[in-house]
Amino acid sequence: MSAVGLAMPLLEADEQDAPLRLRRSASNTTSQVAIVGSNICPIESLDYEIIENDFVRPDWRSRELVEICQYTLMKWILCLLIGHIVGLLGFFINLAVENLAGLKFVVTSNMMLARKFMMAFLIFSSSNLGFTLFATLITAFVAPEAAGSGIPEVKAYLNGVDAPAIFSLRTLIVKIVGSICAVSSSLNVGKAGPMVHCGACIAALLGQGGSKKFGLTWKWLRFFKNDRDRRDLVTCGSAAGIAAAFRAPVGGVLFSLEEMASWWRGALLWRTFFTTAVVAIVLRALIDLCLSGQCGLFGTGGLIMYDVTSVDITYHLWDVPPVLLLALGGGILGSIYNSLLNTVLKIYNVINKKGVALRILLACSLSIFTSCLLFGLPWLASCRSCPSDPSEPCPTIGRSGNYKKFQCPPGYYNDLASLFFNTNDDAIKNLFSKGTDSEFQHSSMLIFFVSCFFLSIFSYGIVAPAGLFVPVIVTGAAYGRFVGMLFGSKSNLNHGLFAVLGSASLLGGSMRTTVSLCVIILELTNNLLLLPLIMIVLLISKSVADVFNENVYDLIMTFKGLPYLEDYAEPYMRQLTVGDVVTGPLQIFHGFEKVSNVVHVLRTTRHNGFPVIDEPPFSESPVLYGLILRAHLLTLLRSKAFSRTPSPVSRDAIALFSADDFAKKGLGHDDRIEDLALSDEEMEMYVDLHPFTNTSPYTVVETMSLGKALMLFRQVGLRHLLVIPRFSGRHPVVGILTRHDFRPEHVLDLHPLLANSRWKRLRLRFPQLRKLV
Amino acid sequence: MSAVGLAMPLLEADEQDAPLRLRRSASNTTSQVAIVGSNICPIESLDYEIIENDFVRPDWRSRELVEICQYTLMKWILCLLIGHIVGLLGFFINLAVENLAGLKFVVTSNMMLARKFMMAFLIFSSSNLGFTLFATLITAFVAPEAAGSGIPEVKAYLNGVDAPAIFSLRTLIVKIVGSICAVSSSLNVGKAGPMVHCGACIAALLGQGGSKKFGLTWKWLRFFKNDRDRRDLVTCGSAAGIAAAFRAPVGGVLFSLEEMASWWRGALLWRTFFTTAVVAIVLRALIDLCLSGQCGLFGTGGLIMYDVTSVDITYHLWDVPPVLLLALGGGILGSIYNSLLNTVLKIYNVINKKGVALRILLACSLSIFTSCLLFGLPWLASCRSCPSDPSEPCPTIGRSGNYKKFQCPPGYYNDLASLFFNTNDDAIKNLFSKGTDSEFQHSSMLIFFVSCFFLSIFSYGIVAPAGLFVPVIVTGAAYGRFVGMLFGSKSNLNHGLFAVLGSASLLGGSMRTTVSLCVIILELTNNLLLLPLIMIVLLISKSVADVFNENVYDLIMTFKGLPYLEDYAEPYMRQLTVGDVVTGPLQIFHGFEKVSNVVHVLRTTRHNGFPVIDEPPFSESPVLYGLILRAHLLTLLRSKAFSRTPSPVSRDAIALFSADDFAKKGLGHDDRIEDLALSDEEMEMYVDLHPFTNTSPYTVVETMSLGKALMLFRQVGLRHLLVIPRFSGRHPVVGILTRHDFRPEHVLDLHPLLANSRWKRLRLRFPQLRKLV
């Protein structure tokens, strides 16, 4: 009656989905632990399949109409709440940034006006340093998980990888405050990525009924008891984040569909759409409020962030070649951007590992360097005289404007300062604006483009919330405008439109999404006549960049060691069978199992699922009964429903359990075997696992091709896949496949010959080819 | 050595995916055959899984880099071709309609101007009758499959249901010509649905290398040998159809994603986007051509069909309640529309079944009735004097315009004639236009709305290509404008914007898509400031309408008997196991099988897949070897690679086969067992099935819950799912599950008790509830 393989130590090869911390593979080709916010953390997998056992299933079956309505209503109420909160939050972050950064620019500008240049620089750089320092300090000490964009972590979560604490209240607050400070500090970082992370956080927290750690829980909110429902909420939250950041509700839905989500259903599309519609309405109402001038320096921004509606767009066939060149260049620049970013992240990682002090020092030196550049570079530009009939005051004094005075005499403006000495949003507005073809000098535009390009790469890796979207847009706009200036009057398109197309090309080259970027750009600029050109640009830049490397989020995910599972099988997986990657023996329980065995296995392994088999005399022949989860075993042990002999559990004992006991706990709130105290007598008793076992786990025969098994695993969203033997008479289960076993790195470790095969070579030479097929 | 169940007649209960013609269930609760174009046809299922056997797999493995590049390139070239052809076709259809219908209106208007009213009516009605008659005749006699919108058939194909001849060249040509005639005949039918069908047709024909029947095949195009690649092409084609019909490339992608496709991958999104981008560019270039006035009456239409860019949109909180009311009404009207349409289709079906003559008579009487209404109703409206400063000539004489003269004296116009006596596109433009708040009378708008509503319902079911999109848009615009007129000056929104929102509400109430409709409406009107309102309207109208019935395409699919498989499990399926629905012994082959047995089984059944088992002495115990397809068996029989004893097939014999032999034939080109001639001697020989068997079919254990098996079947896109026993020692395969076995109607037939259960009752009372969950 002892469990097979009980006496064995923790096995490296077959791990039944233990946290990946335990899995440093010998060859060390890949890091199997996640780097989240400069910390190395274990990762959990998530189970997006609906688990059924005798408790979870009857619960579902016995639900009354009222309960079903409550369940449905709850989903919609949560989406409504997410929409409202994310909408408000997005507005608040914008408001805070505009006012903080605006105040800084107003004060500095006033100093400049009084020609106290040194004083202005000191105020400018010290306030920047202050903001950066604060953002870095709270991130490093309170929530290291809040560093960076957050999109890769959310994307991994939606794929079934749970890095701890990424959705905690602590992370949320640090992300909000840190993002405001980082953006206000004139670092070249964006707020869209952090907004996505915030949206996902809010959704996850609402889905688990609030934050347990801080006692902020509402019982009526704790309605969703499985990973699947929470995943759906997080998808809605991330869509709401993009919608709030760019005031682009449809773009938000599409971004979460195209880039974020790994599983998708029609009903989810609808609910995501509802959430972003709520965000749009909340934003629209708040903007109405600001029209009366109560938002300080936020001004009276409309729903469209960078409006180019008023521009007449006429172009003909001969305008297309310059656009094609622009797109080609954008694709190449995008892939260079991605690979430089990846390199910088690796270098920063070396520094960051050496301690908190160095991390903070890195951020501070970067802030000082940025301040010097922003303040120093405009001096290189010569003052230009204001146009005779400017569309707005020239030179502008104060926060924003197309014609910044900076150090110039009255009647003159500094074109480089209009770009550098501004928030990113204002710089983008300037670059996109029409009727300004003669405003900028070639040299200024080139300086601005190069500085932005490198500043955004160097700013991303610091230990503070930092998005990539807006820096890429502003860099791309500068690039596009520069290309437009090169073509000059040879094109019908004005330089503002070139800037829009330049942004599109760099976004396409870096993010590599198509439909969602297209819609986001349209929602940012509100001019559909550009649509055919934007589509061409995105297609070309993405295709060109795909030849060289992966999209920026995938690179960051790989760098962080998040084991993302793609939805296609590598070609060599079709040559392998499931049996080729499953290596036994494995941990197994019997239907009636000794308590001490269960405890021992749970203590000595970190496995998450165990096959349950019945053997004679309890069945004719050995037979696979099902799969039991670690969490359910712990619930069972805690209840102490044991018996002295291997016999079915009594009805009375079963009545002690409710479906709630088997509900998935909130993130990071799982029980631990170490907290369990059992007497020696109890240890010698037996426990009946049958009612607690999921009797219909997905299974594959050992001769199934690995590629086909992967499709099943990935499409259905599994955490464990049982492998059964082809020939009967043997042990009824051969092994368990988990996410780890499908990872190309693992497969190639096991079968190094494949690495030399034609397929592997192909993959190495043309890593992106498989995505095209 | 005889096959199990060989002697049995065709089994009703377990049919291994025979064409559904054979499956009239006894209770007759559902029709298991498809009504395609008034004909009753057998339906085939499609296999979207990649089949692997010894031939298909090595082929894949042995592909050289050149071949892979060729394969990838081929996919993109085909998308490019599809985009070009569909773009050209969309433009051609528009051009033809505008010129045919325009000519008709010009001639009639000239008659009216000469006050020859009777003559005008005769010309108008007889030309309408001529167009209708021609469209009906070619549809009825040449390609009955071309009748109707085509979207339901394409949607079913993408779900894995292949109704014959829907993608033939014949169907395509009839669809194009019939659609032009039907729309030109002033019937209230659209051209968007037919465009989708045409796009899908073009994609399917290109994918199989042209039309075999007409000898138009290109060998280099015949590259795609499985259903999966063809499905992807058809998805691209349907997206291109919407893109060409509405000049809405992003809307096309989203429509095919949200409404049409059942399976979706990132790579497919990108390819669809590429296809619609090509469509957009082709259309943009052709429109450039027309600017020089070479397109006859087509005029100089821009890329945006119903442009409302120039309208200043300002609205505040108090403008929202009227919009909410509008959306509520739109939802209710939409569901009434769907259920009336369904009823009318059923009535028409009774008429259509009685013969071709009656079908044509029905269409002709409808045409005469429509002509009478269109010509007669404007006489009810009183002539109104032209506004003092009209934005365009008043009254208009000729084809289009806001102020039609009709019977009125100079200086006056007939507002009802501006709507009725026009193409649908022009009517929509008039309804959407700004600054025309005082143009229409309440009574005119109401008359127009009611007539459009019923005319579009009665026009759909006739035997001619007929779309639903444009009629719904024009009806909704009239409804919205009428509501706008009721609110009058109480709202900041002008009546044109109310018309846009009215269209959105009726579309939402009838089609029930969200994101794609939202984007299509934006691309039609080019004003993003309306976005929050459009989102609210779509959400409300869809939610309200979902309470009452299903979306219009699903209703038509159910009516036509297309066995669409939803991507969620009915709740009662979680109570059943796979074993509960698999019944009876099934057709099985042995690894070495007698030729006569194979021929007999193939002759007496229409099954499509057969399990292959090995029994002693060829294996230790009975074991499931795999699954063999009917098509592969036929290939094998045709090759006559037989041997006198049950022994493995020789190497020489294997060399006779190539992977091409096992490639899926084009639609409707499968081999038939009846065409095969075998001598008596051959019949007594043996055939080795092993190399031709798919050795890793997906399997489920008989105790798996039906709901989970459905998820596997649907998510992976299977045609056959093998059921294996839980306990070894029994027969190694229990049965085969096919699409049919997962259909709710079939399950409830087998388990009538479930129909009385709580779940069933719930489903009957709230059929839409499950979609919300």
mmCIF file with all atom_site columns, N, CA, C and O in Angstrom, chain A residues 239-240 242-254 276 279-280 283 303 305 519-524, chain B residues 531 535:
data_model
loop_
_atom_site.group_PDB
_atom_site.id
_atom_site.type_symbol
_atom_site.label_atom_id
_atom_site.label_alt_id
_atom_site.label_comp_id
_atom_site.label_asym_id
_atom_site.label_entity_id
_atom_site.label_seq_id
_atom_site.pdbx_PDB_ins_code
_atom_site.Cartn_x
_atom_site.Cartn_y
_atom_site.Cartn_z
_atom_site.occupancy
_atom_site.B_iso_or_equiv
_atom_site.pdbx_formal_charge
_atom_site.auth_seq_id
_atom_site.auth_comp_id
_atom_site.auth_asym_id
_atom_site.auth_atom_id
_atom_site.pdbx_PDB_model_num
ATOM 1   N N  . ALA A 1 239 ? -7.119  45.318 -20.737 1.00 0.00 ? 239 ALA A N  1
ATOM 2   C CA . ALA A 1 239 ? -7.717  46.098 -21.827 1.00 0.00 ? 239 ALA A CA 1
ATOM 3   C C  . ALA A 1 239 ? -8.104  47.480 -21.329 1.00 0.00 ? 239 ALA A C  1
ATOM 4   O O  . ALA A 1 239 ? -7.887  48.489 -22.004 1.00 0.00 ? 239 ALA A O  1
ATOM 5   N N  . ALA A 1 240 ? -8.666  47.518 -20.119 1.00 0.00 ? 240 ALA A N  1
ATOM 6   C CA . ALA A 1 240 ? -9.059  48.805 -19.550 1.00 0.00 ? 240 ALA A CA 1
ATOM 7   C C  . ALA A 1 240 ? -7.838  49.702 -19.364 1.00 0.00 ? 240 ALA A C  1
ATOM 8   O O  . ALA A 1 240 ? -7.924  50.923 -19.532 1.00 0.00 ? 240 ALA A O  1
ATOM 9   N N  . ILE A 1 242 ? -5.028  49.885 -21.231 1.00 0.00 ? 242 ILE A N  1
ATOM 10  C CA . ILE A 1 242 ? -4.683  50.535 -22.502 1.00 0.00 ? 242 ILE A CA 1
ATOM 11  C C  . ILE A 1 242 ? -5.740  51.582 -22.855 1.00 0.00 ? 242 ILE A C  1
ATOM 12  O O  . ILE A 1 242 ? -5.419  52.689 -23.313 1.00 0.00 ? 242 ILE A O  1
ATOM 13  N N  . ALA A 1 243 ? -7.003  51.227 -22.634 1.00 0.00 ? 243 ALA A N  1
ATOM 14  C CA . ALA A 1 243 ? -8.081  52.164 -22.962 1.00 0.00 ? 243 ALA A CA 1
ATOM 15  C C  . ALA A 1 243 ? -7.921  53.460 -22.192 1.00 0.00 ? 243 ALA A C  1
ATOM 16  O O  . ALA A 1 243 ? -8.128  54.549 -22.735 1.00 0.00 ? 243 ALA A O  1
ATOM 17  N N  . ALA A 1 244 ? -7.525  53.357 -20.914 1.00 0.00 ? 244 ALA A N  1
ATOM 18  C CA . ALA A 1 244 ? -7.379  54.559 -20.095 1.00 0.00 ? 244 ALA A CA 1
ATOM 19  C C  . ALA A 1 244 ? -6.125  55.328 -20.475 1.00 0.00 ? 244 ALA A C  1
ATOM 20  O O  . ALA A 1 244 ? -6.124  56.563 -20.471 1.00 0.00 ? 244 ALA A O  1
ATOM 21  N N  . ALA A 1 245 ? -5.043  54.595 -20.807 1.00 0.00 ? 245 ALA A N  1
ATOM 22  C CA . ALA A 1 245 ? -3.788  55.276 -21.102 1.00 0.00 ? 245 ALA A CA 1
ATOM 23  C C  . ALA A 1 245 ? -3.874  56.085 -22.390 1.00 0.00 ? 245 ALA A C  1
ATOM 24  O O  . ALA A 1 245 ? -3.364  57.188 -22.469 1.00 0.00 ? 245 ALA A O  1
ATOM 25  N N  . PHE A 1 246 ? -4.521  55.524 -23.400 1.00 0.00 ? 246 PHE A N  1
ATOM 26  C CA . PHE A 1 246 ? -4.555  56.200 -24.697 1.00 0.00 ? 246 PHE A CA 1
ATOM 27  C C  . PHE A 1 246 ? -5.938  56.729 -25.043 1.00 0.00 ? 246 PHE A C  1
ATOM 28  O O  . PHE A 1 246 ? -6.146  57.185 -26.166 1.00 0.00 ? 246 PHE A O  1
ATOM 29  N N  . ARG A 1 247 ? -6.872  56.630 -24.111 1.00 0.00 ? 247 ARG A N  1
ATOM 30  C CA . ARG A 1 247 ? -8.282  56.976 -24.392 1.00 0.00 ? 247 ARG A CA 1
ATOM 31  C C  . ARG A 1 247 ? -8.717  56.257 -25.670 1.00 0.00 ? 247 ARG A C  1
ATOM 32  O O  . ARG A 1 247 ? -9.373  56.836 -26.539 1.00 0.00 ? 247 ARG A O  1
ATOM 33  N N  . ALA A 1 248 ? -8.326  54.999 -25.774 1.00 0.00 ? 248 ALA A N  1
ATOM 34  C CA . ALA A 1 248 ? -8.583  54.219 -26.980 1.00 0.00 ? 248 ALA A CA 1
ATOM 35  C C  . ALA A 1 248 ? -9.305  52.925 -26.602 1.00 0.00 ? 248 ALA A C  1
ATOM 36  O O  . ALA A 1 248 ? -8.674  51.891 -26.448 1.00 0.00 ? 248 ALA A O  1
ATOM 37  N N  . PRO A 1 249 ? -10.624 52.992 -26.420 1.00 0.00 ? 249 PRO A N  1
ATOM 38  C CA . PRO A 1 249 ? -11.325 51.794 -25.928 1.00 0.00 ? 249 PRO A CA 1
ATOM 39  C C  . PRO A 1 249 ? -11.242 50.602 -26.874 1.00 0.00 ? 249 PRO A C  1
ATOM 40  O O  . PRO A 1 249 ? -10.972 49.489 -26.431 1.00 0.00 ? 249 PRO A O  1
ATOM 41  N N  . VAL A 1 250 ? -11.443 50.823 -28.170 1.00 0.00 ? 250 VAL A N  1
ATOM 42  C CA . VAL A 1 250 ? -11.403 49.686 -29.089 1.00 0.00 ? 250 VAL A CA 1
ATOM 43  C C  . VAL A 1 250 ? -9.965  49.162 -29.206 1.00 0.00 ? 250 VAL A C  1
ATOM 44  O O  . VAL A 1 250 ? -9.721  47.952 -29.217 1.00 0.00 ? 250 VAL A O  1
ATOM 45  N N  . GLY A 1 251 ? -9.019  50.094 -29.240 1.00 0.00 ? 251 GLY A N  1
ATOM 46  C CA . GLY A 1 251 ? -7.621  49.686 -29.262 1.00 0.00 ? 251 GLY A CA 1
ATOM 47  C C  . GLY A 1 251 ? -7.257  48.844 -28.054 1.00 0.00 ? 251 GLY A C  1
ATOM 48  O O  . GLY A 1 251 ? -6.496  47.884 -28.159 1.00 0.00 ? 251 GLY A O  1
ATOM 49  N N  . GLY A 1 252 ? -7.817  49.195 -26.898 1.00 0.00 ? 252 GLY A N  1
ATOM 50  C CA . GLY A 1 252 ? -7.557  48.425 -25.680 1.00 0.00 ? 252 GLY A CA 1
ATOM 51  C C  . GLY A 1 252 ? -8.039  46.994 -25.804 1.00 0.00 ? 252 GLY A C  1
ATOM 52  O O  . GLY A 1 252 ? -7.318  46.048 -25.468 1.00 0.00 ? 252 GLY A O  1
ATOM 53  N N  . VAL A 1 253 ? -9.264  46.834 -26.303 1.00 0.00 ? 253 VAL A N  1
ATOM 54  C CA . VAL A 1 253 ? -9.803  45.481 -26.487 1.00 0.00 ? 253 VAL A CA 1
ATOM 55  C C  . VAL A 1 253 ? -8.885  44.683 -27.414 1.00 0.00 ? 253 VAL A C  1
ATOM 56  O O  . VAL A 1 253 ? -8.512  43.543 -27.118 1.00 0.00 ? 253 VAL A O  1
ATOM 57  N N  . LEU A 1 254 ? -8.503  45.327 -28.516 1.00 0.00 ? 254 LEU A N  1
ATOM 58  C CA . LEU A 1 254 ? -7.716  44.595 -29.503 1.00 0.00 ? 254 LEU A CA 1
ATOM 59  C C  . LEU A 1 254 ? -6.317  44.294 -29.002 1.00 0.00 ? 254 LEU A C  1
ATOM 60  O O  . LEU A 1 254 ? -5.764  43.243 -29.280 1.00 0.00 ? 254 LEU A O  1
ATOM 61  N N  . THR A 1 276 ? -14.071 48.419 -21.464 1.00 0.00 ? 276 THR A N  1
ATOM 62  C CA . THR A 1 276 ? -13.404 49.584 -22.047 1.00 0.00 ? 276 THR A CA 1
ATOM 63  C C  . THR A 1 276 ? -14.422 50.664 -22.411 1.00 0.00 ? 276 THR A C  1
ATOM 64  O O  . THR A 1 276 ? -14.082 51.846 -22.398 1.00 0.00 ? 276 THR A O  1
ATOM 65  N N  . VAL A 1 279 ? -14.715 52.614 -19.364 1.00 0.00 ? 279 VAL A N  1
ATOM 66  C CA . VAL A 1 279 ? -13.545 53.488 -19.248 1.00 0.00 ? 279 VAL A CA 1
ATOM 67  C C  . VAL A 1 279 ? -13.724 54.724 -20.131 1.00 0.00 ? 279 VAL A C  1
ATOM 68  O O  . VAL A 1 279 ? -13.511 55.859 -19.682 1.00 0.00 ? 279 VAL A O  1
ATOM 69  N N  . ALA A 1 280 ? -14.153 54.500 -21.379 1.00 0.00 ? 280 ALA A N  1
ATOM 70  C CA . ALA A 1 280 ? -14.303 55.625 -22.307 1.00 0.00 ? 280 ALA A CA 1
ATOM 71  C C  . ALA A 1 280 ? -15.321 56.624 -21.786 1.00 0.00 ? 280 ALA A C  1
ATOM 72  O O  . ALA A 1 280 ? -15.124 57.839 -21.862 1.00 0.00 ? 280 ALA A O  1
ATOM 73  N N  . LEU A 1 283 ? -13.902 58.536 -18.787 1.00 0.00 ? 283 LEU A N  1
ATOM 74  C CA . LEU A 1 283 ? -12.925 59.530 -19.244 1.00 0.00 ? 283 LEU A CA 1
ATOM 75  C C  . LEU A 1 283 ? -13.615 60.711 -19.903 1.00 0.00 ? 283 LEU A C  1
ATOM 76  O O  . LEU A 1 283 ? -13.283 61.870 -19.656 1.00 0.00 ? 283 LEU A O  1
ATOM 77  N N  . LEU A 1 303 ? -10.905 64.125 -26.080 1.00 0.00 ? 303 LEU A N  1
ATOM 78  C CA . LEU A 1 303 ? -10.881 62.673 -26.007 1.00 0.00 ? 303 LEU A CA 1
ATOM 79  C C  . LEU A 1 303 ? -9.793  62.104 -26.922 1.00 0.00 ? 303 LEU A C  1
ATOM 80  O O  . LEU A 1 303 ? -9.246  61.039 -26.679 1.00 0.00 ? 303 LEU A O  1
ATOM 81  N N  . MET A 1 305 ? -6.116  62.181 -28.188 1.00 0.00 ? 305 MET A N  1
ATOM 82  C CA . MET A 1 305 ? -4.901  62.727 -27.589 1.00 0.00 ? 305 MET A CA 1
ATOM 83  C C  . MET A 1 305 ? -4.083  63.558 -28.570 1.00 0.00 ? 305 MET A C  1
ATOM 84  O O  . MET A 1 305 ? -3.641  64.650 -28.248 1.00 0.00 ? 305 MET A O  1
ATOM 85  N N  . VAL A 1 519 ? -5.483  50.343 -34.770 1.00 0.00 ? 519 VAL A N  1
ATOM 86  C CA . VAL A 1 519 ? -6.647  50.989 -34.155 1.00 0.00 ? 519 VAL A CA 1
ATOM 87  C C  . VAL A 1 519 ? -6.208  51.989 -33.096 1.00 0.00 ? 519 VAL A C  1
ATOM 88  O O  . VAL A 1 519 ? -6.782  53.074 -32.989 1.00 0.00 ? 519 VAL A O  1
ATOM 89  N N  . ILE A 1 520 ? -5.168  51.649 -32.333 1.00 0.00 ? 520 ILE A N  1
ATOM 90  C CA . ILE A 1 520 ? -4.712  52.595 -31.310 1.00 0.00 ? 520 ILE A CA 1
ATOM 91  C C  . ILE A 1 520 ? -4.233  53.883 -31.980 1.00 0.00 ? 520 ILE A C  1
ATOM 92  O O  . ILE A 1 520 ? -4.571  54.986 -31.538 1.00 0.00 ? 520 ILE A O  1
ATOM 93  N N  . ILE A 1 521 ? -3.467  53.759 -33.063 1.00 0.00 ? 521 ILE A N  1
ATOM 94  C CA . ILE A 1 521 ? -2.985  54.967 -33.745 1.00 0.00 ? 521 ILE A CA 1
ATOM 95  C C  . ILE A 1 521 ? -4.166  55.774 -34.299 1.00 0.00 ? 521 ILE A C  1
ATOM 96  O O  . ILE A 1 521 ? -4.204  56.997 -34.187 1.00 0.00 ? 521 ILE A O  1
ATOM 97  N N  . LEU A 1 522 ? -5.157  55.075 -34.843 1.00 0.00 ? 522 LEU A N  1
ATOM 98  C CA . LEU A 1 522 ? -6.332  55.791 -35.341 1.00 0.00 ? 522 LEU A CA 1
ATOM 99  C C  . LEU A 1 522 ? -7.053  56.505 -34.207 1.00 0.00 ? 522 LEU A C  1
ATOM 100 O O  . LEU A 1 522 ? -7.501  57.641 -34.357 1.00 0.00 ? 522 LEU A O  1
ATOM 101 N N  . GLU A 1 523 ? -7.170  55.829 -33.069 1.00 0.00 ? 523 GLU A N  1
ATOM 102 C CA . GLU A 1 523 ? -7.883  56.445 -31.948 1.00 0.00 ? 523 GLU A CA 1
ATOM 103 C C  . GLU A 1 523 ? -7.086  57.591 -31.351 1.00 0.00 ? 523 GLU A C  1
ATOM 104 O O  . GLU A 1 523 ? -7.653  58.492 -30.753 1.00 0.00 ? 523 GLU A O  1
ATOM 105 N N  . LEU A 1 524 ? -5.752  57.543 -31.497 1.00 0.00 ? 524 LEU A N  1
ATOM 106 C CA . LEU A 1 524 ? -4.935  58.648 -30.996 1.00 0.00 ? 524 LEU A CA 1
ATOM 107 C C  . LEU A 1 524 ? -5.026  59.855 -31.914 1.00 0.00 ? 524 LEU A C  1
ATOM 108 O O  . LEU A 1 524 ? -4.902  60.992 -31.464 1.00 0.00 ? 524 LEU A O  1
ATOM 109 N N  . LEU B 1 531 ? -17.428 57.707 -30.646 1.00 0.00 ? 531 LEU B N  1
ATOM 110 C CA . LEU B 1 531 ? -17.136 56.362 -30.174 1.00 0.00 ? 531 LEU B CA 1
ATOM 111 C C  . LEU B 1 531 ? -17.801 55.969 -28.848 1.00 0.00 ? 531 LEU B C  1
ATOM 112 O O  . LEU B 1 531 ? -18.454 54.926 -28.780 1.00 0.00 ? 531 LEU B O  1
ATOM 113 N N  . MET B 1 535 ? -20.446 52.853 -28.542 1.00 0.00 ? 535 MET B N  1
ATOM 114 C CA . MET B 1 535 ? -20.196 51.704 -27.664 1.00 0.00 ? 535 MET B CA 1
ATOM 115 C C  . MET B 1 535 ? -21.380 51.465 -26.732 1.00 0.00 ? 535 MET B C  1
ATOM 116 O O  . MET B 1 535 ? -21.834 50.333 -26.564 1.00 0.00 ? 535 MET B O  1
#
